[in-house]
Amino acid sequence: MNLIFFGPPGAGKGTQAKKLVADLGILHLSTGDMLREAVRQGTELGQKAKPLMDAGKLVPDDLVIGIVRERLGQPDAKAGFILDGFPRTIPQAEALERALAEQGREIDHVVSLEVPDKELIERISGRRSCPACGAVYHVVSNPPRQAGICDRDQTPLIQREDDREDKVAERLRVYAEQTSPLKAWYEKKGLLRPVQGVGAPEAIYAGIRKALGLSGR
Ligand code: AP5
């Protein structure tokens, strides 16, 4: 399956994508994670992306499209993928469509996680991430066993720069202005699968599987 997980910042795209890739054995391709890795490694891409990401703005389309095209061309993307955080603009969606058509492929479903702004703000402000392995926690809904320490590798957890309160409003504004129009774009193509994104993660996951026509578990 070739899937897009769509939704505003903090909707749970990453949390849910991790569950589905583990079950289906397909590739999880998060542009946010790829860009954060580029920043960590200090590459040219990372140096261009960092100030924009820290400010809650989008990285230019050509840079993001380039890394996604390259990644989708690799052998481990052949069996299927979940795109998480991409596309985020109409030009990105058009470029994706062209890149997949060149490979004789297409998107099968766009899972749209529906979460109200108030809940998004609570989730983002409480999120803590492991800078070493990328594990994601929440101080209330999904805390690590020991406060501030990653369960997997004992690394001290951090708060993402763009998760600070003053940046969150800008990310939600950018989403409403530049990304949300993609919902109508994919709906017109008959690909949009809206899923209730509030509640226990396992219940949301069951909703996603149902929307994708996968058997319950
Ligand atoms: P990116 O990393 O993609 O951030 P995002 O879309 O803002 O999404 P988030 O990572 O904030 O949230 P999520 O939906 O994955 O939620 P999560 O599962 O973590 O992008 C960051 C930046 O990179 C962008 O601002 C931009 O600068 C740049 N960028 C990336 N892609 C780009 C592109 N295509 N074009 C241009 N620029 C791009 O969950 C959030 C929290 O809630 C966690 O703490 C989690 O534990 C908790 N939680 C999850 N589910 C539940 C639940 N059911 N109940 C309670 N809490 C929950």
PDB file of C-alpha atoms and ligand atoms in Angstrom:
ATOM      1  CA  MET A   1       0.000   0.000   0.000  1.00  0.00           C
ATOM      2  CA  ASN A   2       1.132   3.531  -0.783  1.00  0.00           C
ATOM      3  CA  LEU A   3      -0.320   5.801   1.890  1.00  0.00           C
ATOM      4  CA  ILE A   4      -0.268   9.397   3.049  1.00  0.00           C
ATOM      5  CA  PHE A   5      -0.908  10.225   6.723  1.00  0.00           C
ATOM      6  CA  PHE A   6      -2.329  13.704   6.716  1.00  0.00           C
ATOM      7  CA  GLY A   7      -3.230  16.072   9.538  1.00  0.00           C
ATOM      8  CA  PRO A   8      -2.199  19.156  11.488  1.00  0.00           C
ATOM      9  CA  PRO A   9       0.873  19.339  13.774  1.00  0.00           C
ATOM     10  CA  GLY A  10       0.372  17.024  16.740  1.00  0.00           C
ATOM     11  CA  ALA A  11      -2.503  15.062  15.160  1.00  0.00           C
ATOM     12  CA  GLY A  12      -0.723  11.770  15.860  1.00  0.00           C
ATOM     13  CA  LYS A  13       0.571  11.038  12.348  1.00  0.00           C
ATOM     14  CA  GLY A  14       3.904   9.746  13.609  1.00  0.00           C
ATOM     15  CA  THR A  15       2.381   7.742  16.488  1.00  0.00           C
ATOM     16  CA  GLN A  16      -0.092   5.980  14.200  1.00  0.00           C
ATOM     17  CA  ALA A  17       2.267   5.559  11.241  1.00  0.00           C
ATOM     18  CA  LYS A  18       4.721   3.664  13.479  1.00  0.00           C
ATOM     19  CA  LYS A  19       1.983   1.167  14.390  1.00  0.00           C
ATOM     20  CA  LEU A  20       0.940   0.544  10.796  1.00  0.00           C
ATOM     21  CA  VAL A  21       4.467   0.170   9.378  1.00  0.00           C
ATOM     22  CA  ALA A  22       5.200  -2.378  12.117  1.00  0.00           C
ATOM     23  CA  ASP A  23       2.109  -4.372  11.095  1.00  0.00           C
ATOM     24  CA  LEU A  24       2.411  -4.083   7.305  1.00  0.00           C
ATOM     25  CA  GLY A  25       6.211  -4.079   6.960  1.00  0.00           C
ATOM     26  CA  ILE A  26       6.221  -1.021   4.723  1.00  0.00           C
ATOM     27  CA  LEU A  27       8.475   2.051   4.786  1.00  0.00           C
ATOM     28  CA  HIS A  28       7.799   4.996   7.127  1.00  0.00           C
ATOM     29  CA  LEU A  29       8.947   8.170   5.465  1.00  0.00           C
ATOM     30  CA  SER A  30       8.629  11.229   7.722  1.00  0.00           C
ATOM     31  CA  THR A  31       9.933  14.422   6.121  1.00  0.00           C
ATOM     32  CA  GLY A  32      10.092  16.048   9.575  1.00  0.00           C
ATOM     33  CA  ASP A  33      12.371  13.231  10.844  1.00  0.00           C
ATOM     34  CA  MET A  34      14.509  13.376   7.679  1.00  0.00           C
ATOM     35  CA  LEU A  35      14.939  17.139   8.017  1.00  0.00           C
ATOM     36  CA  ARG A  36      15.735  16.901  11.763  1.00  0.00           C
ATOM     37  CA  GLU A  37      18.397  14.286  10.922  1.00  0.00           C
ATOM     38  CA  ALA A  38      19.870  16.623   8.287  1.00  0.00           C
ATOM     39  CA  VAL A  39      19.976  19.397  10.907  1.00  0.00           C
ATOM     40  CA  ARG A  40      21.643  17.052  13.414  1.00  0.00           C
ATOM     41  CA  GLN A  41      24.299  16.088  10.863  1.00  0.00           C
ATOM     42  CA  GLY A  42      24.827  19.728   9.821  1.00  0.00           C
ATOM     43  CA  THR A  43      24.377  19.011   6.097  1.00  0.00           C
ATOM     44  CA  GLU A  44      23.717  21.833   3.602  1.00  0.00           C
ATOM     45  CA  LEU A  45      20.030  20.859   3.598  1.00  0.00           C
ATOM     46  CA  GLY A  46      19.994  20.901   7.397  1.00  0.00           C
ATOM     47  CA  GLN A  47      21.571  24.350   7.544  1.00  0.00           C
ATOM     48  CA  LYS A  48      18.929  25.717   5.156  1.00  0.00           C
ATOM     49  CA  ALA A  49      16.060  23.978   6.940  1.00  0.00           C
ATOM     50  CA  LYS A  50      16.920  24.728  10.598  1.00  0.00           C
ATOM     51  CA  PRO A  51      15.907  28.416  10.870  1.00  0.00           C
ATOM     52  CA  LEU A  52      12.641  27.744   9.019  1.00  0.00           C
ATOM     53  CA  MET A  53      11.766  24.695  11.132  1.00  0.00           C
ATOM     54  CA  ASP A  54      12.615  26.503  14.366  1.00  0.00           C
ATOM     55  CA  ALA A  55      10.293  29.344  13.310  1.00  0.00           C
ATOM     56  CA  GLY A  56       7.434  26.946  12.507  1.00  0.00           C
ATOM     57  CA  LYS A  57       7.560  27.707   8.780  1.00  0.00           C
ATOM     58  CA  LEU A  58       7.721  25.278   5.860  1.00  0.00           C
ATOM     59  CA  VAL A  59      10.984  24.353   4.171  1.00  0.00           C
ATOM     60  CA  PRO A  60      10.917  25.299   0.440  1.00  0.00           C
ATOM     61  CA  ASP A  61       9.093  22.816  -1.810  1.00  0.00           C
ATOM     62  CA  ASP A  62      12.064  22.052  -4.084  1.00  0.00           C
ATOM     63  CA  LEU A  63      14.250  20.937  -1.147  1.00  0.00           C
ATOM     64  CA  VAL A  64      11.609  18.647   0.353  1.00  0.00           C
ATOM     65  CA  ILE A  65      10.472  17.240  -2.998  1.00  0.00           C
ATOM     66  CA  GLY A  66      14.107  16.399  -3.786  1.00  0.00           C
ATOM     67  CA  ILE A  67      14.621  14.285  -0.650  1.00  0.00           C
ATOM     68  CA  VAL A  68      11.288  12.484  -1.015  1.00  0.00           C
ATOM     69  CA  ARG A  69      11.857  11.647  -4.705  1.00  0.00           C
ATOM     70  CA  GLU A  70      15.280  10.278  -3.899  1.00  0.00           C
ATOM     71  CA  ARG A  71      13.985   8.151  -0.996  1.00  0.00           C
ATOM     72  CA  LEU A  72      11.006   6.749  -2.919  1.00  0.00           C
ATOM     73  CA  GLY A  73      13.391   5.571  -5.634  1.00  0.00           C
ATOM     74  CA  GLN A  74      15.264   3.283  -3.223  1.00  0.00           C
ATOM     75  CA  PRO A  75      14.586  -0.481  -3.191  1.00  0.00           C
ATOM     76  CA  ASP A  76      12.993  -0.565   0.296  1.00  0.00           C
ATOM     77  CA  ALA A  77      10.202   1.755  -0.899  1.00  0.00           C
ATOM     78  CA  LYS A  78       9.055  -0.720  -3.554  1.00  0.00           C
ATOM     79  CA  ALA A  79       6.836  -2.775  -1.234  1.00  0.00           C
ATOM     80  CA  GLY A  80       4.859   0.304  -0.134  1.00  0.00           C
ATOM     81  CA  PHE A  81       5.215   3.312   2.137  1.00  0.00           C
ATOM     82  CA  ILE A  82       3.566   5.746   4.512  1.00  0.00           C
ATOM     83  CA  LEU A  83       4.357   9.381   3.838  1.00  0.00           C
ATOM     84  CA  ASP A  84       4.106  11.296   7.139  1.00  0.00           C
ATOM     85  CA  GLY A  85       4.235  15.109   6.875  1.00  0.00           C
ATOM     86  CA  PHE A  86       4.418  15.123   3.074  1.00  0.00           C
ATOM     87  CA  PRO A  87       2.911  16.537   0.919  1.00  0.00           C
ATOM     88  CA  ARG A  88       2.187  19.819   2.702  1.00  0.00           C
ATOM     89  CA  THR A  89       1.438  22.067  -0.282  1.00  0.00           C
ATOM     90  CA  ILE A  90      -0.356  21.584  -3.602  1.00  0.00           C
ATOM     91  CA  PRO A  91       2.945  21.825  -5.578  1.00  0.00           C
ATOM     92  CA  GLN A  92       4.371  19.035  -3.352  1.00  0.00           C
ATOM     93  CA  ALA A  93       1.289  16.871  -4.043  1.00  0.00           C
ATOM     94  CA  GLU A  94       1.606  17.465  -7.788  1.00  0.00           C
ATOM     95  CA  ALA A  95       5.315  16.620  -7.724  1.00  0.00           C
ATOM     96  CA  LEU A  96       4.572  13.424  -5.776  1.00  0.00           C
ATOM     97  CA  GLU A  97       1.936  12.387  -8.288  1.00  0.00           C
ATOM     98  CA  ARG A  98       4.407  12.898 -11.155  1.00  0.00           C
ATOM     99  CA  ALA A  99       7.250  11.065  -9.385  1.00  0.00           C
ATOM    100  CA  LEU A 100       5.036   8.045  -8.641  1.00  0.00           C
ATOM    101  CA  ALA A 101       3.559   8.004 -12.170  1.00  0.00           C
ATOM    102  CA  GLU A 102       7.108   7.791 -13.558  1.00  0.00           C
ATOM    103  CA  GLN A 103       7.491   4.575 -11.538  1.00  0.00           C
ATOM    104  CA  GLY A 104       4.032   3.271 -12.555  1.00  0.00           C
ATOM    105  CA  ARG A 105       2.697   3.773  -9.025  1.00  0.00           C
ATOM    106  CA  GLU A 106       0.079   5.904  -7.306  1.00  0.00           C
ATOM    107  CA  ILE A 107      -1.259   6.804  -3.860  1.00  0.00           C
ATOM    108  CA  ASP A 108      -3.928   4.358  -2.643  1.00  0.00           C
ATOM    109  CA  HIS A 109      -5.349   6.239   0.374  1.00  0.00           C
ATOM    110  CA  VAL A 110      -4.878   9.511   2.268  1.00  0.00           C
ATOM    111  CA  VAL A 111      -5.652   8.985   5.973  1.00  0.00           C
ATOM    112  CA  SER A 112      -6.725  12.317   7.445  1.00  0.00           C
ATOM    113  CA  LEU A 113      -6.536  12.470  11.262  1.00  0.00           C
ATOM    114  CA  GLU A 114      -9.204  14.820  12.608  1.00  0.00           C
ATOM    115  CA  VAL A 115      -8.233  16.543  15.894  1.00  0.00           C
ATOM    116  CA  PRO A 116      -9.462  19.925  17.253  1.00  0.00           C
ATOM    117  CA  ASP A 117      -6.908  22.734  17.797  1.00  0.00           C
ATOM    118  CA  LYS A 118      -7.261  22.732  21.617  1.00  0.00           C
ATOM    119  CA  GLU A 119      -6.174  19.078  21.794  1.00  0.00           C
ATOM    120  CA  LEU A 120      -3.340  19.681  19.292  1.00  0.00           C
ATOM    121  CA  ILE A 121      -1.886  22.399  21.517  1.00  0.00           C
ATOM    122  CA  GLU A 122      -2.040  20.151  24.602  1.00  0.00           C
ATOM    123  CA  ARG A 123      -0.356  17.304  22.724  1.00  0.00           C
ATOM    124  CA  ILE A 124       2.416  19.414  21.229  1.00  0.00           C
ATOM    125  CA  SER A 125       3.233  21.274  24.441  1.00  0.00           C
ATOM    126  CA  GLY A 126       3.523  17.967  26.338  1.00  0.00           C
ATOM    127  CA  ARG A 127       5.536  16.090  23.716  1.00  0.00           C
ATOM    128  CA  ARG A 128       9.083  15.036  24.574  1.00  0.00           C
ATOM    129  CA  SER A 129      11.381  13.317  22.047  1.00  0.00           C
ATOM    130  CA  CYS A 130      14.507  11.205  22.249  1.00  0.00           C
ATOM    131  CA  PRO A 131      17.258  12.915  20.231  1.00  0.00           C
ATOM    132  CA  ALA A 132      19.073   9.575  19.829  1.00  0.00           C
ATOM    133  CA  CYS A 133      16.400   7.091  18.691  1.00  0.00           C
ATOM    134  CA  GLY A 134      13.469   9.365  17.801  1.00  0.00           C
ATOM    135  CA  ALA A 135      11.029   7.809  20.298  1.00  0.00           C
ATOM    136  CA  VAL A 136       8.140  10.140  21.110  1.00  0.00           C
ATOM    137  CA  TYR A 137       6.489  10.542  24.533  1.00  0.00           C
ATOM    138  CA  HIS A 138       3.924  12.795  26.159  1.00  0.00           C
ATOM    139  CA  VAL A 139       4.339  14.006  29.729  1.00  0.00           C
ATOM    140  CA  VAL A 140       0.712  13.077  30.581  1.00  0.00           C
ATOM    141  CA  SER A 141      -0.726  10.643  28.016  1.00  0.00           C
ATOM    142  CA  ASN A 142       2.423   8.619  27.244  1.00  0.00           C
ATOM    143  CA  PRO A 143       5.139   9.310  29.858  1.00  0.00           C
ATOM    144  CA  PRO A 144       8.454   7.443  29.944  1.00  0.00           C
ATOM    145  CA  ARG A 145       8.998   5.064  32.894  1.00  0.00           C
ATOM    146  CA  GLN A 146      11.515   7.496  34.404  1.00  0.00           C
ATOM    147  CA  ALA A 147      10.631  11.204  33.968  1.00  0.00           C
ATOM    148  CA  GLY A 148      12.720  12.871  31.252  1.00  0.00           C
ATOM    149  CA  ILE A 149      14.609   9.698  30.217  1.00  0.00           C
ATOM    150  CA  CYS A 150      14.056   7.545  27.103  1.00  0.00           C
ATOM    151  CA  ASP A 151      12.827   4.019  27.945  1.00  0.00           C
ATOM    152  CA  ARG A 152      14.780   2.502  25.045  1.00  0.00           C
ATOM    153  CA  ASP A 153      18.274   3.959  25.404  1.00  0.00           C
ATOM    154  CA  GLN A 154      18.234   6.083  28.603  1.00  0.00           C
ATOM    155  CA  THR A 155      19.023   9.285  26.676  1.00  0.00           C
ATOM    156  CA  PRO A 156      17.695  12.511  28.290  1.00  0.00           C
ATOM    157  CA  LEU A 157      14.535  13.599  26.441  1.00  0.00           C
ATOM    158  CA  ILE A 158      14.235  17.002  24.794  1.00  0.00           C
ATOM    159  CA  GLN A 159      11.433  19.332  23.784  1.00  0.00           C
ATOM    160  CA  ARG A 160      11.611  20.135  20.060  1.00  0.00           C
ATOM    161  CA  GLU A 161      12.427  23.799  19.441  1.00  0.00           C
ATOM    162  CA  ASP A 162       9.275  24.146  17.312  1.00  0.00           C
ATOM    163  CA  ASP A 163       7.129  22.588  20.073  1.00  0.00           C
ATOM    164  CA  ARG A 164       7.615  25.638  22.306  1.00  0.00           C
ATOM    165  CA  GLU A 165       4.390  27.513  22.927  1.00  0.00           C
ATOM    166  CA  ASP A 166       5.253  30.613  20.888  1.00  0.00           C
ATOM    167  CA  LYS A 167       5.972  28.491  17.760  1.00  0.00           C
ATOM    168  CA  VAL A 168       2.881  26.310  17.901  1.00  0.00           C
ATOM    169  CA  ALA A 169       0.437  29.055  16.860  1.00  0.00           C
ATOM    170  CA  GLU A 170       2.577  29.762  13.793  1.00  0.00           C
ATOM    171  CA  ARG A 171       2.654  26.069  12.824  1.00  0.00           C
ATOM    172  CA  LEU A 172      -1.146  25.874  13.092  1.00  0.00           C
ATOM    173  CA  ARG A 173      -1.469  29.051  11.001  1.00  0.00           C
ATOM    174  CA  VAL A 174       0.869  27.668   8.319  1.00  0.00           C
ATOM    175  CA  TYR A 175      -1.097  24.408   8.317  1.00  0.00           C
ATOM    176  CA  ALA A 176      -4.446  26.214   7.848  1.00  0.00           C
ATOM    177  CA  GLU A 177      -3.082  28.425   5.089  1.00  0.00           C
ATOM    178  CA  GLN A 178      -0.792  26.148   3.068  1.00  0.00           C
ATOM    179  CA  THR A 179      -1.571  22.522   3.943  1.00  0.00           C
ATOM    180  CA  SER A 180      -5.290  22.189   4.710  1.00  0.00           C
ATOM    181  CA  PRO A 181      -6.308  22.925   1.048  1.00  0.00           C
ATOM    182  CA  LEU A 182      -4.862  19.481   0.228  1.00  0.00           C
ATOM    183  CA  LYS A 183      -7.860  17.858   1.908  1.00  0.00           C
ATOM    184  CA  ALA A 184     -10.246  19.103  -0.778  1.00  0.00           C
ATOM    185  CA  TRP A 185      -7.623  18.244  -3.428  1.00  0.00           C
ATOM    186  CA  TYR A 186      -7.467  14.597  -2.321  1.00  0.00           C
ATOM    187  CA  GLU A 187     -11.195  14.404  -1.645  1.00  0.00           C
ATOM    188  CA  LYS A 188     -11.837  15.329  -5.282  1.00  0.00           C
ATOM    189  CA  LYS A 189      -9.598  12.439  -6.312  1.00  0.00           C
ATOM    190  CA  GLY A 190     -11.627  10.051  -4.110  1.00  0.00           C
ATOM    191  CA  LEU A 191      -8.600   9.234  -1.931  1.00  0.00           C
ATOM    192  CA  LEU A 192      -9.425  10.985   1.374  1.00  0.00           C
ATOM    193  CA  ARG A 193     -10.208   8.725   4.378  1.00  0.00           C
ATOM    194  CA  PRO A 194     -11.099  10.920   7.388  1.00  0.00           C
ATOM    195  CA  VAL A 195     -10.489   9.193  10.746  1.00  0.00           C
ATOM    196  CA  GLN A 196     -11.423  10.431  14.234  1.00  0.00           C
ATOM    197  CA  GLY A 197      -8.053  11.302  15.819  1.00  0.00           C
ATOM    198  CA  VAL A 198      -9.209  11.870  19.416  1.00  0.00           C
ATOM    199  CA  GLY A 199      -9.274   9.100  22.017  1.00  0.00           C
ATOM    200  CA  ALA A 200      -6.980   6.236  22.967  1.00  0.00           C
ATOM    201  CA  PRO A 201      -4.231   5.574  20.375  1.00  0.00           C
ATOM    202  CA  GLU A 202      -5.379   1.926  20.007  1.00  0.00           C
ATOM    203  CA  ALA A 203      -8.967   3.013  19.219  1.00  0.00           C
ATOM    204  CA  ILE A 204      -7.698   5.510  16.641  1.00  0.00           C
ATOM    205  CA  TYR A 205      -5.536   2.797  15.109  1.00  0.00           C
ATOM    206  CA  ALA A 206      -8.570   0.516  14.809  1.00  0.00           C
ATOM    207  CA  GLY A 207     -10.362   3.357  12.974  1.00  0.00           C
ATOM    208  CA  ILE A 208      -7.443   3.694  10.566  1.00  0.00           C
ATOM    209  CA  ARG A 209      -7.391  -0.032   9.793  1.00  0.00           C
ATOM    210  CA  LYS A 210     -11.140   0.048   9.173  1.00  0.00           C
ATOM    211  CA  ALA A 211     -10.811   3.060   6.846  1.00  0.00           C
ATOM    212  CA  LEU A 212      -8.137   1.185   4.887  1.00  0.00           C
ATOM    213  CA  GLY A 213     -10.278  -1.957   4.606  1.00  0.00           C
ATOM    214  CA  LEU A 214      -7.841  -3.993   6.744  1.00  0.00           C
ATOM    215  CA  SER A 215      -9.229  -6.698   9.016  1.00  0.00           C
ATOM    216  CA  GLY A 216      -9.641  -5.807  12.709  1.00  0.00           C
ATOM    217  CA  ARG A 217      -7.138  -6.846  15.363  1.00  0.00           C
TER     218      ARG A 217
HETATM  219  P1  AP5 B   1       6.894  17.413  11.271  1.00  0.00           P
HETATM  220  O1  AP5 B   1       7.915  16.705  12.064  1.00  0.00           O
HETATM  221  O2  AP5 B   1       6.237  16.720  10.122  1.00  0.00           O
HETATM  222  O3  AP5 B   1       5.827  18.008  12.280  1.00  0.00           O
HETATM  223  P2  AP5 B   1       4.234  18.095  12.220  1.00  0.00           P
HETATM  224  O4  AP5 B   1       3.504  17.795  10.971  1.00  0.00           O
HETATM  225  O5  AP5 B   1       4.034  19.442  12.767  1.00  0.00           O
HETATM  226  O6  AP5 B   1       3.796  16.922  13.033  1.00  0.00           O
HETATM  227  P3  AP5 B   1       4.236  16.561  14.444  1.00  0.00           P
HETATM  228  O7  AP5 B   1       5.515  15.778  14.421  1.00  0.00           O
HETATM  229  O8  AP5 B   1       4.207  17.798  15.308  1.00  0.00           O
HETATM  230  O9  AP5 B   1       3.008  15.687  14.970  1.00  0.00           O
HETATM  231  P4  AP5 B   1       2.421  14.252  14.628  1.00  0.00           P
HETATM  232  O10 AP5 B   1       1.134  14.433  13.882  1.00  0.00           O
HETATM  233  O11 AP5 B   1       3.423  13.313  14.029  1.00  0.00           O
HETATM  234  O12 AP5 B   1       2.043  13.828  16.119  1.00  0.00           O
HETATM  235  P5  AP5 B   1       2.752  12.791  17.118  1.00  0.00           P
HETATM  236  O13 AP5 B   1       2.421  11.397  16.732  1.00  0.00           O
HETATM  237  O14 AP5 B   1       4.178  13.139  17.355  1.00  0.00           O
HETATM  238  O15 AP5 B   1       7.521  18.763  10.654  1.00  0.00           O
HETATM  239  C1  AP5 B   1       8.311  19.642  11.411  1.00  0.00           C
HETATM  240  C2  AP5 B   1       8.803  20.781  10.532  1.00  0.00           C
HETATM  241  O16 AP5 B   1       9.606  20.263   9.446  1.00  0.00           O
HETATM  242  C3  AP5 B   1       7.711  21.595   9.817  1.00  0.00           C
HETATM  243  O17 AP5 B   1       7.174  22.613  10.640  1.00  0.00           O
HETATM  244  C4  AP5 B   1       8.497  22.175   8.619  1.00  0.00           C
HETATM  245  O18 AP5 B   1       9.335  23.230   8.999  1.00  0.00           O
HETATM  246  C5  AP5 B   1       9.394  20.994   8.238  1.00  0.00           C
HETATM  247  N1  AP5 B   1       8.744  20.098   7.255  1.00  0.00           N
HETATM  248  C6  AP5 B   1       8.438  18.783   7.438  1.00  0.00           C
HETATM  249  N2  AP5 B   1       7.836  18.284   6.332  1.00  0.00           N
HETATM  250  C7  AP5 B   1       7.775  19.315   5.444  1.00  0.00           C
HETATM  251  C8  AP5 B   1       7.243  19.423   4.126  1.00  0.00           C
HETATM  252  N3  AP5 B   1       6.642  18.368   3.526  1.00  0.00           N
HETATM  253  N4  AP5 B   1       7.328  20.627   3.500  1.00  0.00           N
HETATM  254  C9  AP5 B   1       7.931  21.675   4.095  1.00  0.00           C
HETATM  255  N5  AP5 B   1       8.441  21.646   5.336  1.00  0.00           N
HETATM  256  C10 AP5 B   1       8.364  20.461   6.020  1.00  0.00           C
HETATM  257  O19 AP5 B   1       1.890  13.127  18.449  1.00  0.00           O
HETATM  258  C11 AP5 B   1       2.013  14.395  19.092  1.00  0.00           C
HETATM  259  C12 AP5 B   1       1.999  14.195  20.632  1.00  0.00           C
HETATM  260  O20 AP5 B   1       0.714  13.728  21.028  1.00  0.00           O
HETATM  261  C13 AP5 B   1       3.014  13.161  21.153  1.00  0.00           C
HETATM  262  O21 AP5 B   1       3.496  13.602  22.384  1.00  0.00           O
HETATM  263  C14 AP5 B   1       2.162  11.879  21.327  1.00  0.00           C
HETATM  264  O22 AP5 B   1       2.681  11.046  22.349  1.00  0.00           O
HETATM  265  C15 AP5 B   1       0.814  12.472  21.697  1.00  0.00           C
HETATM  266  N6  AP5 B   1      -0.311  11.669  21.213  1.00  0.00           N
HETATM  267  C16 AP5 B   1      -0.388  10.991  20.023  1.00  0.00           C
HETATM  268  N7  AP5 B   1      -1.589  10.387  19.901  1.00  0.00           N
HETATM  269  C17 AP5 B   1      -2.286  10.714  21.035  1.00  0.00           C
HETATM  270  C18 AP5 B   1      -3.593  10.387  21.502  1.00  0.00           C
HETATM  271  N8  AP5 B   1      -4.430   9.608  20.791  1.00  0.00           N
HETATM  272  N9  AP5 B   1      -3.996  10.892  22.688  1.00  0.00           N
HETATM  273  C19 AP5 B   1      -3.165  11.676  23.424  1.00  0.00           C
HETATM  274  N10 AP5 B   1      -1.907  12.019  23.047  1.00  0.00           N
HETATM  275  C20 AP5 B   1      -1.476  11.525  21.854  1.00  0.00           C
END
